[in-house]
Amino acid sequence: MNKTPTLRSALLAAVLLASTSAGLSACDGTNSTSPGTSSAPATQTPTADGATASPGRSTSKASPAQTRAAKPARAAKPVPVESNPPGDIPDNLAFIPYTNRPGHYSFSQPEGWARTGHGVHVRFTDKLNGVTAESVSATRAPTVSSAKASDVPRLRASVPAFRLRDITAVTVPAGRGVHMVFRRNSDPDPVTGKVYRDEVEEYAVFSQGRLVRMDLYGPVGADNVDAYRTMSQSLKLR
């Protein structure tokens, strides 16, 4: 019996069945990708400003901290003046004598204020107010011209956000000299870190071969006139 036609028919049927299956797969969307090949769409990564970037494309930007670090440091700027300054010295404040023997000077200090310093230098402070004094050897009294030539550059180089307000000649019981008024940024408050805008009245007074610098300071706008007068008028050199 001849079996060749039967074998040929079976092969033809198998080919037709394979073609039909392939066609059905194409019609119903079945993925025919070979194993090991990903067909998932590429994920787009959002950037900081809301845009998207294609895979493999860098979207990194410098952080704000890196940007600030790249800028050169700037000189200190004056901080805003307080509209209601908290630094008034009470009118009923008591004063007691203070003598600095190494510096050969004395004045009336505010009672109860904290004292720091050593040698010819002293500082008394309370909250936002303070007074400093120091003594140096000198041969003559300062003048407005000499203060502009030497003291103003000294202060501008060492005082944060220095702004000169006035320089005048002055005579107090201790001797002759100059009275300078200037503004500066205070040291940060040790508790809050806040910086205030200070106004400083500096007396540079000469007598008997010595020069005393007395700085009286508090927030701009504070009413400290009476206390400043008491301290400056009580200054004595010996």
Short mmCIF file of C-alpha atoms in Angstrom, two decimals:
data_model
loop_
_atom_site.label_atom_id
_atom_site.label_comp_id
_atom_site.label_asym_id
_atom_site.label_seq_id
_atom_site.Cartn_x
_atom_site.Cartn_y
_atom_site.Cartn_z
CA MET A 1 0.00 0.00 0.00
CA ASN A 2 1.34 3.53 -0.99
CA LYS A 3 1.67 5.83 2.16
CA THR A 4 3.37 8.82 0.44
CA PRO A 5 0.14 10.89 -0.15
CA THR A 6 -0.85 10.43 3.52
CA LEU A 7 2.52 11.73 4.82
CA ARG A 8 2.41 14.66 2.43
CA SER A 9 -1.10 15.59 3.65
CA ALA A 10 0.02 15.52 7.30
CA LEU A 11 2.94 17.85 6.61
CA LEU A 12 0.69 20.27 4.74
CA ALA A 13 -1.78 20.31 7.60
CA ALA A 14 0.97 21.12 10.13
CA VAL A 15 2.20 24.07 8.04
CA LEU A 16 -1.33 25.46 7.74
CA LEU A 17 -1.88 25.12 11.53
CA ALA A 18 1.36 27.01 12.31
CA SER A 19 0.49 29.84 9.95
CA THR A 20 -2.99 30.16 11.45
CA SER A 21 -1.56 30.39 15.03
CA ALA A 22 0.91 33.12 14.04
CA GLY A 23 -1.84 35.14 12.47
CA LEU A 24 -4.04 34.88 15.53
CA SER A 25 -1.16 36.04 17.80
CA ALA A 26 -0.62 39.12 15.66
CA CYS A 27 -4.33 39.97 15.79
CA ASP A 28 -4.78 39.73 19.60
CA GLY A 29 -1.55 41.74 20.45
CA THR A 30 0.44 38.83 21.98
CA ASN A 31 4.11 39.81 22.40
CA SER A 32 6.34 37.65 20.27
CA THR A 33 9.59 39.11 21.54
CA SER A 34 12.22 36.54 22.14
CA PRO A 35 13.02 35.56 25.76
CA GLY A 36 15.51 37.78 27.59
CA THR A 37 14.63 40.94 25.61
CA SER A 38 12.74 43.61 27.58
CA SER A 39 9.82 45.23 25.79
CA ALA A 40 8.79 47.61 28.64
CA PRO A 41 8.71 51.36 27.65
CA ALA A 42 11.64 53.47 28.88
CA THR A 43 10.89 55.25 32.17
CA GLN A 44 11.20 59.05 32.09
CA THR A 45 12.65 60.62 35.25
CA PRO A 46 11.11 63.91 36.47
CA THR A 47 13.58 66.72 37.07
CA ALA A 48 13.45 69.34 39.83
CA ASP A 49 11.53 71.84 37.61
CA GLY A 50 8.86 69.31 36.54
CA ALA A 51 10.32 68.39 33.13
CA THR A 52 11.24 64.84 32.15
CA ALA A 53 14.47 63.43 30.87
CA SER A 54 15.22 60.42 28.71
CA PRO A 55 17.01 57.42 30.21
CA GLY A 56 20.77 57.82 30.26
CA ARG A 57 20.60 61.61 30.13
CA SER A 58 22.02 63.37 33.21
CA THR A 59 19.59 65.70 35.05
CA SER A 60 21.77 66.57 38.07
CA LYS A 61 22.00 70.23 39.08
CA ALA A 62 24.18 72.01 41.64
CA SER A 63 22.48 72.17 45.04
CA PRO A 64 21.74 75.63 46.57
CA ALA A 65 24.46 74.99 49.17
CA GLN A 66 27.00 74.25 46.44
CA THR A 67 25.95 77.40 44.58
CA ARG A 68 26.34 79.57 47.69
CA ALA A 69 29.73 78.02 48.48
CA ALA A 70 30.99 78.97 45.05
CA LYS A 71 30.31 82.68 45.63
CA PRO A 72 33.05 84.82 47.19
CA ALA A 73 32.50 86.00 50.77
CA ARG A 74 31.07 89.50 51.12
CA ALA A 75 31.75 92.16 53.71
CA ALA A 76 29.22 92.39 56.53
CA LYS A 77 26.12 94.46 55.78
CA PRO A 78 24.37 96.60 58.41
CA VAL A 79 21.51 94.71 60.07
CA PRO A 80 18.13 96.51 60.28
CA VAL A 81 17.60 99.01 63.07
CA GLU A 82 15.04 97.93 65.67
CA SER A 83 11.79 99.92 65.49
CA ASN A 84 11.31 99.45 69.25
CA PRO A 85 14.84 99.10 70.63
CA PRO A 86 14.99 96.88 73.73
CA GLY A 87 18.17 98.41 75.17
CA ASP A 88 17.13 101.40 77.30
CA ILE A 89 19.23 101.72 80.47
CA PRO A 90 16.88 102.33 83.43
CA ASP A 91 16.92 105.90 84.76
CA ASN A 92 17.14 104.63 88.34
CA LEU A 93 20.32 102.61 87.70
CA ALA A 94 22.88 103.03 90.47
CA PHE A 95 26.58 103.67 89.80
CA ILE A 96 29.57 102.73 91.91
CA PRO A 97 33.26 103.71 91.65
CA TYR A 98 35.63 101.61 89.55
CA THR A 99 39.42 102.07 89.47
CA ASN A 100 41.79 100.47 86.98
CA ARG A 101 45.20 100.70 88.64
CA PRO A 102 47.32 99.35 85.71
CA GLY A 103 45.65 101.83 83.36
CA HIS A 104 45.72 104.78 85.79
CA TYR A 105 42.06 105.68 85.23
CA SER A 106 38.72 105.44 87.04
CA PHE A 107 35.04 106.12 86.38
CA SER A 108 31.58 105.35 87.75
CA GLN A 109 30.41 101.92 86.59
CA PRO A 110 26.79 100.70 86.43
CA GLU A 111 26.09 98.62 89.52
CA GLY A 112 25.30 94.96 88.81
CA TRP A 113 26.70 94.84 85.29
CA ALA A 114 28.92 91.85 84.44
CA ARG A 115 32.62 92.64 84.39
CA THR A 116 35.24 91.10 82.08
CA GLY A 117 38.72 92.04 80.90
CA HIS A 118 42.15 92.26 82.48
CA GLY A 119 45.08 94.64 82.75
CA VAL A 120 44.40 98.09 81.30
CA HIS A 121 41.23 96.85 79.55
CA VAL A 122 37.79 96.42 81.18
CA ARG A 123 34.23 95.79 79.99
CA PHE A 124 30.91 96.03 81.82
CA THR A 125 27.82 94.58 80.10
CA ASP A 126 24.13 94.07 80.80
CA LYS A 127 21.81 92.56 78.18
CA LEU A 128 22.38 94.66 75.03
CA ASN A 129 24.29 97.53 76.62
CA GLY A 130 27.93 97.89 77.54
CA VAL A 131 30.90 100.10 78.29
CA THR A 132 34.55 99.32 77.56
CA ALA A 133 37.64 101.26 78.56
CA GLU A 134 41.35 100.90 77.95
CA SER A 135 44.44 102.99 78.49
CA VAL A 136 47.59 103.48 76.36
CA SER A 137 50.62 105.74 76.54
CA ALA A 138 50.41 108.89 74.43
CA THR A 139 52.24 112.18 73.94
CA ARG A 140 49.39 114.49 72.97
CA ALA A 141 45.63 114.80 72.83
CA PRO A 142 43.86 113.51 69.69
CA THR A 143 42.20 115.99 67.35
CA VAL A 144 39.42 115.68 64.82
CA SER A 145 42.03 115.56 62.05
CA SER A 146 44.16 112.89 63.74
CA ALA A 147 41.05 110.82 64.51
CA LYS A 148 40.01 110.90 60.86
CA ALA A 149 43.53 109.92 59.79
CA SER A 150 44.13 107.07 62.26
CA ASP A 151 41.08 106.10 64.34
CA VAL A 152 38.55 105.90 61.52
CA PRO A 153 40.71 103.49 59.45
CA ARG A 154 41.34 101.44 62.62
CA LEU A 155 37.62 101.13 63.31
CA ARG A 156 36.69 100.48 59.69
CA ALA A 157 39.15 97.57 59.56
CA SER A 158 38.05 95.96 62.83
CA VAL A 159 34.36 96.79 63.38
CA PRO A 160 31.60 94.82 61.58
CA ALA A 161 29.60 97.04 59.19
CA PHE A 162 31.22 100.23 60.51
CA ARG A 163 29.46 103.51 59.67
CA LEU A 164 30.83 106.82 60.97
CA ARG A 165 28.21 109.27 62.22
CA ASP A 166 30.18 112.17 63.72
CA ILE A 167 33.52 113.32 65.12
CA THR A 168 33.84 116.38 67.36
CA ALA A 169 36.40 117.85 69.73
CA VAL A 170 35.48 117.38 73.38
CA THR A 171 36.62 118.46 76.82
CA VAL A 172 35.53 116.43 79.85
CA PRO A 173 36.73 116.60 83.47
CA ALA A 174 39.41 114.00 82.66
CA GLY A 175 40.99 116.02 79.84
CA ARG A 176 40.77 116.97 76.15
CA GLY A 177 40.16 114.71 73.18
CA VAL A 178 37.56 113.67 70.62
CA HIS A 179 34.07 112.23 70.72
CA MET A 180 33.24 109.82 67.88
CA VAL A 181 29.80 108.39 67.15
CA PHE A 182 29.54 105.37 64.87
CA ARG A 183 27.33 102.37 64.18
CA ARG A 184 28.20 98.71 63.92
CA ASN A 185 26.69 95.22 63.99
CA SER A 186 26.72 93.75 67.49
CA ASP A 187 28.13 90.36 68.38
CA PRO A 188 25.49 87.60 67.99
CA ASP A 189 23.34 87.12 71.08
CA PRO A 190 24.74 84.05 72.89
CA VAL A 191 21.23 82.59 73.36
CA THR A 192 19.23 83.59 70.26
CA GLY A 193 22.06 84.34 67.83
CA LYS A 194 20.37 87.61 66.86
CA VAL A 195 22.54 90.53 65.76
CA TYR A 196 21.53 94.09 66.64
CA ARG A 197 22.55 97.41 65.11
CA ASP A 198 24.59 99.21 67.78
CA GLU A 199 25.37 102.87 68.15
CA VAL A 200 28.69 103.54 69.87
CA GLU A 201 29.91 106.74 71.49
CA GLU A 202 33.69 106.64 71.85
CA TYR A 203 35.54 109.13 74.01
CA ALA A 204 39.31 109.34 73.39
CA VAL A 205 40.65 111.50 76.22
CA PHE A 206 44.25 112.51 76.94
CA SER A 207 45.89 113.60 80.20
CA GLN A 208 49.27 113.23 81.88
CA GLY A 209 50.86 111.12 79.15
CA ARG A 210 48.01 108.65 78.82
CA LEU A 211 45.08 108.21 76.46
CA VAL A 212 41.87 106.49 77.57
CA ARG A 213 39.33 105.20 75.09
CA MET A 214 35.86 104.70 76.54
CA ASP A 215 33.21 103.08 74.33
CA LEU A 216 29.56 103.37 75.42
CA TYR A 217 27.17 101.27 73.33
CA GLY A 218 23.63 99.98 72.95
CA PRO A 219 21.03 99.37 70.20
CA VAL A 220 20.35 102.25 67.82
CA GLY A 221 17.50 104.36 69.20
CA ALA A 222 17.92 103.31 72.83
CA ASP A 223 17.58 106.13 75.37
CA ASN A 224 20.91 105.95 77.21
CA VAL A 225 21.87 109.63 77.29
CA ASP A 226 21.84 110.03 81.08
CA ALA A 227 23.85 106.86 81.76
CA TYR A 228 26.42 107.78 79.10
CA ARG A 229 26.80 111.25 80.59
CA THR A 230 27.35 109.85 84.08
CA MET A 231 30.12 107.52 82.92
CA SER A 232 31.92 109.93 80.58
CA GLN A 233 31.81 112.86 83.03
CA SER A 234 33.09 110.68 85.89
CA LEU A 235 36.18 109.54 83.95
CA LYS A 236 39.45 110.51 85.62
CA LEU A 237 43.11 109.90 84.69
CA ARG A 238 45.93 109.97 87.24
#
